[in-house]
Amino acid sequence: MREIQADHLVWTIGDAPSYGLSARDLRLSPWTCAEFFAGTGLVRAALTPVGYSVVWANDNNPSKRNLYQDNFSAAEFRFDDIRNVRGADVPSVDLASASFPCVDLSLAGSRRGIHSGESSMFWEFVRIVGEMRGRQPSALLVENVPGFAYSAGGKDLEAAIVGLNNLGYLCDAFVVDARHFVPQSRKRLFIVAWKGAPDLTDDWASSELRPAWLCDFMRAYEHLGVYPLPTAAMPTAPQSLDDIVECMPTDDGRWWGQERHRRFVDSLSSIQAARLDSLAADQRINWRTAYRRTRGGVARWEIRRDAIAGCLRTTRGGSSKQALVEAGQGDVRVRWLTSREYGRLQGVSDDYKIGSVTDNEAMFAFGDAVCVPVIRWVAQTYLTPILSRGLLRVATAS
């Protein structure tokens, strides 16, 4: 691992693919970015420390807007429906990011696909980039759930890539699990699109980043302009809830009372109850998360085997919320995860202000957001090398 000093920027270069770049090449930042579906600004939080400047952002959710403006400059934020945005409204930028709504692509959602509902807003992003004729971003970053690849039997992802190809972009696709960076199991599919052509191959060899199902998809759709760029090694350090839990005294009112605690324990299957008993008998304090699931028409709580959280979801309905189980030294306590713990699970610093919205609004916003260190890793290992290669970098003036 080495650091490259570039004026006020410090780049940490380890196992990232260099694309033949020297330290001099990597001094071309800062890069400008437009953040579509900006939410709470976690793409901005990820990109700013590694040499990117977000100069325009858009979302239409009031509580997310409040969090964005509390933590970043409000001047760049356009609070509006994306359908009202035109290409002329967006300044010239090097990068445009789009973490568009997943509700119609997710296994937990409606599964209506990319052509209807909230997930169809992807096409508004494509429209706007298409309207930026002569000054389209040099690179695009699209993020969504892995279910994107399965939606409509693969036709939705095919259509999305064709849409980007038709704008003159080549694409790469890969999957990153946030558990490499934070104690949360959260897989996301990324599409990186660029103008120009790095050293291209079509060797879709399966790996953790490009699982066999994704490689099979790419080989099945040979007409797509998709090329696997060199991959980078992800962090392997173990992650644990120990790093994110807000420690509370046993008499804190957020711990569930006797009756709610009893209902939680009574709902456990024999396997789950044995797991809880084992944790309680440990002389150490252990933390686990738990989900409420319906099995055979009966609502039951299930405790994770490992010391990480399940994938955070938006807090619409109690079944989407995760509980925290604290067990050890002969005792068990249960409570909901806090909004600050939600933020930490997304890699958000405690300096991030959440006081202007309710706890549920903050948890909804974090559950609907990107994981900060994942986006930062994608920027350092993919986006910066692509942009630094000189792929039609645009002027920053609008």
Coordinates of N, CA, C and O in Angstrom, one line a residue, residues 98-212:
A98 N -26.1 7.5 -10.7 CA -27.5 7.2 -10.6 C -27.8 6.0 -9.8 O -27.7 4.9 -10.3
S99 N -28.2 6.2 -8.5 CA -28.6 5.1 -7.7 C -30.1 5.1 -7.7 O -30.8 5.6 -6.8
F100 N -30.7 4.7 -8.8 CA -32.1 4.9 -9.1 C -33.0 3.9 -8.2 O -32.5 2.9 -7.7
P101 N -34.3 4.2 -8.0 CA -35.1 3.4 -7.1 C -35.1 1.9 -7.5 O -35.2 1.5 -8.7
C102 N -35.0 1.1 -6.4 CA -34.9 -0.4 -6.7 C -36.3 -1.1 -6.4 O -36.3 -2.3 -6.6
V103 N -37.3 -0.4 -6.0 CA -38.5 -1.0 -5.5 C -39.1 -2.0 -6.5 O -39.7 -3.0 -6.1
D104 N -39.0 -1.7 -7.8 CA -39.6 -2.6 -8.8 C -38.7 -3.6 -9.3 O -39.0 -4.4 -10.2
L105 N -37.4 -3.7 -8.8 CA -36.4 -4.7 -9.2 C -36.1 -5.6 -8.1 O -35.6 -6.7 -8.3
S106 N -36.3 -5.2 -6.9 CA -35.9 -6.0 -5.7 C -36.8 -7.2 -5.5 O -38.0 -7.1 -5.8
L107 N -36.2 -8.2 -4.9 CA -37.0 -9.4 -4.6 C -38.0 -9.1 -3.5 O -39.1 -9.7 -3.3
A108 N -37.7 -8.0 -2.7 CA -38.7 -7.6 -1.6 C -39.7 -6.6 -2.1 O -40.5 -6.1 -1.4
G109 N -39.6 -6.2 -3.4 CA -40.4 -5.2 -4.0 C -41.5 -5.7 -4.9 O -41.9 -6.9 -4.8
S110 N -42.0 -4.9 -5.8 CA -43.2 -5.2 -6.6 C -42.8 -6.1 -7.8 O -43.7 -6.7 -8.4
R111 N -41.5 -6.1 -8.2 CA -41.0 -6.8 -9.4 C -41.7 -6.4 -10.7 O -41.8 -7.2 -11.6
R112 N -42.2 -5.1 -10.8 CA -42.8 -4.7 -12.0 C -41.7 -4.4 -13.1 O -42.1 -4.3 -14.3
G113 N -40.5 -4.2 -12.7 CA -39.4 -4.1 -13.7 C -39.1 -2.6 -14.0 O -39.6 -1.7 -13.4
I114 N -38.1 -2.4 -14.9 CA -37.5 -1.1 -15.1 C -38.4 -0.2 -16.0 O -38.1 0.9 -16.2
H115 N -39.5 -0.8 -16.6 CA -40.3 0.0 -17.5 C -41.6 0.5 -16.8 O -42.4 1.1 -17.5
S116 N -41.7 0.3 -15.5 CA -42.9 0.8 -14.8 C -42.5 1.2 -13.4 O -41.5 0.8 -12.9
G117 N -43.4 1.9 -12.7 CA -43.2 2.3 -11.3 C -42.0 3.2 -11.1 O -41.5 3.8 -12.0
E118 N -41.5 3.1 -9.9 CA -40.4 4.0 -9.5 C -39.1 3.7 -10.2 O -38.3 4.6 -10.6
S119 N -38.9 2.4 -10.5 CA -37.6 2.0 -11.1 C -37.5 2.5 -12.6 O -36.4 2.6 -13.2
S120 N -38.7 2.9 -13.2 CA -38.6 3.4 -14.5 C -38.0 4.8 -14.6 O -37.7 5.3 -15.7
M121 N -37.7 5.4 -13.5 CA -37.0 6.6 -13.5 C -35.6 6.5 -14.0 O -34.9 7.5 -14.3
F122 N -35.1 5.3 -14.1 CA -33.8 5.1 -14.8 C -33.8 5.7 -16.2 O -32.8 6.3 -16.7
W123 N -34.9 5.6 -16.9 CA -35.0 6.1 -18.3 C -35.0 7.6 -18.3 O -34.6 8.2 -19.3
E124 N -35.4 8.3 -17.2 CA -35.3 9.7 -17.1 C -33.8 10.1 -17.0 O -33.4 11.1 -17.6
F125 N -33.1 9.4 -16.3 CA -31.6 9.6 -16.3 C -31.0 9.5 -17.6 O -30.2 10.3 -18.1
V126 N -31.4 8.4 -18.4 CA -30.9 8.2 -19.7 C -31.3 9.3 -20.6 O -30.5 9.9 -21.4
R127 N -32.5 9.8 -20.5 CA -33.0 10.9 -21.3 C -32.2 12.2 -21.1 O -31.8 12.8 -22.0
I128 N -31.9 12.5 -19.8 CA -31.2 13.7 -19.5 C -29.8 13.7 -20.0 O -29.3 14.6 -20.6
V129 N -29.1 12.5 -19.8 CA -27.7 12.4 -20.4 C -27.8 12.5 -21.9 O -26.9 13.2 -22.5
G130 N -28.8 12.0 -22.5 CA -28.9 12.1 -24.0 C -29.1 13.5 -24.4 O -28.7 13.9 -25.5
E131 N -29.8 14.3 -23.6 CA -30.0 15.7 -23.9 C -28.8 16.6 -23.8 O -28.8 17.7 -24.2
M132 N -27.8 16.0 -23.1 CA -26.5 16.8 -22.9 C -25.6 16.6 -24.1 O -24.5 16.3 -24.0
R133 N -26.1 16.9 -25.3 CA -25.4 16.6 -26.5 C -24.1 17.4 -26.6 O -24.2 18.6 -26.3
G134 N -23.0 16.8 -26.9 CA -21.8 17.5 -27.1 C -21.0 17.7 -25.8 O -19.9 18.1 -25.8
R135 N -21.7 17.4 -24.6 CA -21.0 17.6 -23.3 C -21.5 16.5 -22.3 O -21.6 16.8 -21.1
Q136 N -21.7 15.3 -22.8 CA -22.1 14.3 -22.0 C -21.0 13.9 -21.0 O -19.8 14.0 -21.4
P137 N -21.3 13.4 -19.8 CA -20.2 13.0 -18.9 C -19.3 12.0 -19.5 O -19.8 11.1 -20.3
S138 N -18.0 12.0 -19.2 CA -17.1 11.0 -19.6 C -17.4 9.6 -19.1 O -17.1 8.6 -19.7
A139 N -18.0 9.6 -17.9 CA -18.3 8.3 -17.2 C -19.6 8.4 -16.5 O -20.0 9.4 -16.0
L140 N -20.3 7.2 -16.4 CA -21.5 7.1 -15.6 C -21.3 6.0 -14.6 O -20.6 5.0 -14.8
L141 N -22.0 6.1 -13.4 CA -22.0 5.1 -12.4 C -23.4 4.8 -12.0 O -24.1 5.7 -11.5
V142 N -23.9 3.6 -12.4 CA -25.3 3.2 -12.1 C -25.2 2.1 -11.0 O -24.4 1.2 -11.1
E143 N -26.1 2.2 -10.0 CA -26.1 1.2 -8.9 C -27.5 0.8 -8.6 O -28.5 1.6 -8.6
N144 N -27.7 -0.5 -8.4 CA -29.0 -1.0 -8.0 C -28.8 -2.4 -7.4 O -27.7 -2.9 -7.2
V145 N -29.9 -3.1 -7.1 CA -29.9 -4.4 -6.4 C -29.5 -5.5 -7.5 O -29.7 -5.3 -8.7
P146 N -28.9 -6.6 -7.0 CA -28.6 -7.7 -8.0 C -29.8 -8.2 -8.7 O -29.7 -8.7 -9.8
G147 N -31.0 -8.0 -8.1 CA -32.3 -8.4 -8.8 C -32.5 -7.7 -10.1 O -33.3 -8.2 -11.0
F148 N -31.8 -6.6 -10.4 CA -31.8 -5.9 -11.6 C -31.5 -6.9 -12.8 O -32.0 -6.9 -13.9
A149 N -30.5 -7.8 -12.5 CA -30.0 -8.7 -13.6 C -31.1 -9.8 -13.8 O -31.0 -10.4 -14.9
Y150 N -31.9 -10.1 -12.9 CA -32.9 -11.2 -13.1 C -34.3 -10.6 -13.5 O -35.1 -11.4 -14.0
S151 N -34.5 -9.3 -13.4 CA -35.8 -8.8 -13.7 C -36.2 -9.0 -15.1 O -35.4 -8.8 -16.0
A152 N -37.4 -9.4 -15.3 CA -37.9 -9.8 -16.7 C -37.1 -10.8 -17.4 O -36.8 -10.7 -18.6
G153 N -36.5 -11.7 -16.6 CA -35.7 -12.7 -17.2 C -34.4 -12.2 -17.9 O -33.9 -12.8 -18.8
G154 N -33.9 -11.1 -17.3 CA -32.7 -10.5 -17.9 C -32.9 -9.4 -18.9 O -32.0 -8.7 -19.2
K155 N -34.2 -9.3 -19.4 CA -34.4 -8.3 -20.4 C -34.3 -6.8 -19.9 O -34.0 -5.9 -20.7
D156 N -34.5 -6.6 -18.6 CA -34.4 -5.3 -18.0 C -33.0 -4.8 -18.0 O -32.7 -3.7 -18.5
L157 N -32.1 -5.6 -17.6 CA -30.7 -5.2 -17.6 C -30.2 -5.1 -19.1 O -29.4 -4.2 -19.4
E158 N -30.6 -6.0 -19.9 CA -30.2 -5.9 -21.4 C -30.7 -4.5 -21.9 O -29.9 -3.8 -22.5
A159 N -31.9 -4.1 -21.6 CA -32.5 -2.9 -22.1 C -31.7 -1.7 -21.6 O -31.4 -0.7 -22.3
A160 N -31.3 -1.8 -20.3 CA -30.6 -0.7 -19.7 C -29.2 -0.5 -20.3 O -28.8 0.7 -20.6
I161 N -28.5 -1.6 -20.6 CA -27.2 -1.5 -21.2 C -27.3 -1.0 -22.6 O -26.5 -0.2 -23.1
V162 N -28.3 -1.5 -23.4 CA -28.5 -1.0 -24.7 C -28.8 0.5 -24.7 O -28.3 1.3 -25.5
G163 N -29.6 1.0 -23.7 CA -29.8 2.4 -23.6 C -28.6 3.2 -23.4 O -28.4 4.3 -24.0
L164 N -27.6 2.7 -22.6 CA -26.4 3.4 -22.4 C -25.5 3.3 -23.6 O -24.8 4.2 -24.0
N165 N -25.5 2.1 -24.3 CA -24.7 1.9 -25.5 C -25.2 2.9 -26.6 O -24.4 3.5 -27.3
N166 N -26.5 3.1 -26.6 CA -27.1 4.0 -27.7 C -26.6 5.5 -27.4 O -26.7 6.3 -28.4
L167 N -26.2 5.8 -26.2 CA -25.7 7.1 -25.9 C -24.2 7.2 -26.2 O -23.6 8.3 -26.0
G168 N -23.6 6.1 -26.7 CA -22.2 6.1 -27.0 C -21.3 5.6 -25.9 O -20.1 5.9 -25.9
Y169 N -21.9 4.9 -24.9 CA -21.1 4.5 -23.8 C -20.8 3.0 -23.9 O -21.7 2.2 -24.3
L170 N -19.6 2.6 -23.5 CA -19.3 1.2 -23.3 C -19.5 0.9 -21.8 O -19.4 1.8 -21.0
C171 N -19.7 -0.3 -21.4 CA -20.1 -0.6 -20.0 C -19.3 -1.8 -19.5 O -18.8 -2.7 -20.2
D172 N -19.2 -1.8 -18.2 CA -18.7 -2.9 -17.4 C -19.7 -3.2 -16.3 O -20.5 -2.2 -15.9
A173 N -19.8 -4.4 -15.7 CA -20.8 -4.6 -14.7 C -20.1 -5.6 -13.6 O -19.3 -6.5 -14.0
F174 N -20.4 -5.3 -12.4 CA -19.8 -6.2 -11.3 C -20.7 -6.0 -10.1 O -21.5 -5.1 -10.0
V175 N -20.5 -6.9 -9.1 CA -21.2 -6.9 -7.9 C -20.3 -6.8 -6.7 O -19.2 -7.4 -6.6
V176 N -20.7 -5.9 -5.8 CA -19.9 -5.7 -4.6 C -20.7 -5.9 -3.3 O -21.9 -5.4 -3.3
D177 N -20.2 -6.7 -2.4 CA -20.9 -6.9 -1.1 C -20.3 -6.0 -0.1 O -19.1 -6.0 0.1
A178 N -21.2 -5.2 0.5 CA -20.7 -4.2 1.5 C -20.0 -4.8 2.7 O -19.3 -4.1 3.4
R179 N -20.2 -6.1 2.9 CA -19.6 -6.8 4.1 C -18.1 -6.7 4.1 O -17.4 -7.0 5.1
H180 N -17.5 -6.5 3.0 CA -16.0 -6.3 2.9 C -15.6 -5.0 3.6 O -14.4 -4.8 3.9
F181 N -16.5 -4.1 3.7 CA -16.2 -2.7 4.2 C -16.9 -2.4 5.5 O -16.3 -1.6 6.3
V182 N -18.1 -2.9 5.8 CA -18.8 -2.6 7.0 C -19.5 -3.9 7.4 O -19.7 -4.8 6.6
P183 N -20.0 -4.0 8.6 CA -20.7 -5.2 9.1 C -22.1 -5.3 8.6 O -23.1 -5.3 9.4
Q184 N -22.3 -5.3 7.3 CA -23.6 -5.4 6.7 C -23.5 -6.2 5.5 O -22.7 -6.0 4.6
S185 N -24.4 -7.2 5.3 CA -24.5 -8.0 4.1 C -25.4 -7.3 3.1 O -26.6 -7.2 3.3
R186 N -24.8 -6.7 2.1 CA -25.5 -5.8 1.2 C -24.8 -5.9 -0.2 O -23.9 -5.2 -0.5
K187 N -25.4 -6.7 -1.1 CA -24.8 -6.9 -2.4 C -25.5 -5.9 -3.3 O -26.7 -5.7 -3.3
R188 N -24.7 -5.2 -4.2 CA -25.2 -4.3 -5.1 C -24.6 -4.5 -6.5 O -23.4 -4.8 -6.6
L189 N -25.4 -4.3 -7.5 CA -24.9 -4.4 -8.9 C -24.5 -3.1 -9.4 O -25.3 -2.1 -9.3
F190 N -23.3 -2.9 -9.9 CA -22.8 -1.7 -10.5 C -22.6 -1.8 -12.0 O -22.1 -2.8 -12.5
I191 N -23.0 -0.7 -12.7 CA -22.6 -0.6 -14.1 C -21.8 0.7 -14.2 O -22.2 1.8 -13.8
V192 N -20.6 0.5 -14.7 CA -19.7 1.6 -15.0 C -19.7 1.8 -16.5 O -19.4 0.8 -17.2
A193 N -20.0 3.0 -16.9 CA -20.1 3.3 -18.4 C -19.1 4.4 -18.7 O -18.9 5.3 -17.9
W194 N -18.5 4.3 -19.9 CA -17.5 5.3 -20.2 C -17.5 5.6 -21.7 O -17.9 4.8 -22.5
K195 N -17.0 6.8 -22.0 CA -16.8 7.2 -23.4 C -15.4 6.9 -23.8 O -14.4 7.3 -23.1
G196 N -15.2 6.2 -24.9 CA -13.8 5.8 -25.3 C -13.6 4.4 -25.0 O -14.5 3.7 -24.6
A197 N -12.4 3.9 -25.2 CA -12.1 2.5 -25.1 C -10.8 2.2 -24.5 O -9.8 2.3 -25.1
P198 N -10.8 1.8 -23.2 CA -9.5 1.3 -22.6 C -9.2 0.0 -23.3 O -9.9 -0.5 -24.2
D199 N -8.1 -0.7 -22.8 CA -7.7 -1.9 -23.4 C -8.8 -3.0 -23.1 O -9.0 -3.4 -22.0
L200 N -9.6 -3.3 -24.1 CA -10.8 -4.1 -23.9 C -10.5 -5.5 -24.1 O -9.8 -6.0 -25.0
T201 N -11.2 -6.3 -23.3 CA -11.2 -7.8 -23.5 C -12.7 -8.2 -23.3 O -13.6 -7.5 -22.9
D202 N -12.9 -9.5 -23.7 CA -14.3 -10.0 -23.5 C -14.2 -11.3 -22.6 O -15.0 -12.2 -22.8
D203 N -13.2 -11.3 -21.8 CA -12.9 -12.5 -20.9 C -13.8 -12.4 -19.7 O -13.3 -11.9 -18.6
W204 N -15.0 -12.9 -19.7 CA -15.9 -12.9 -18.6 C -15.6 -14.1 -17.7 O -16.4 -15.1 -17.6
A205 N -14.5 -14.0 -16.9 CA -14.1 -15.1 -16.0 C -14.8 -14.9 -14.7 O -14.8 -13.7 -14.2
S206 N -15.4 -15.9 -14.1 CA -16.2 -15.7 -12.9 C -15.3 -15.4 -11.7 O -14.1 -15.9 -11.6
S207 N -15.7 -14.6 -10.8 CA -15.0 -14.2 -9.6 C -16.0 -13.7 -8.6 O -17.2 -13.7 -8.9
E208 N -15.5 -13.3 -7.4 CA -16.4 -12.7 -6.5 C -17.1 -11.5 -7.0 O -18.3 -11.2 -6.8
L209 N -16.4 -10.6 -7.7 CA -16.9 -9.4 -8.3 C -17.8 -9.7 -9.5 O -18.8 -9.0 -9.7
R210 N -17.5 -10.7 -10.2 CA -18.3 -11.1 -11.4 C -18.7 -12.5 -11.2 O -18.1 -13.4 -11.8
P211 N -19.8 -12.8 -10.4 CA -20.2 -14.2 -10.2 C -20.6 -14.8 -11.5 O -20.9 -14.2 -12.5
A212 N -20.7 -16.2 -11.4 CA -21.0 -17.0 -12.6 C -22.2 -16.5 -13.3 O -22.3 -16.5 -14.5

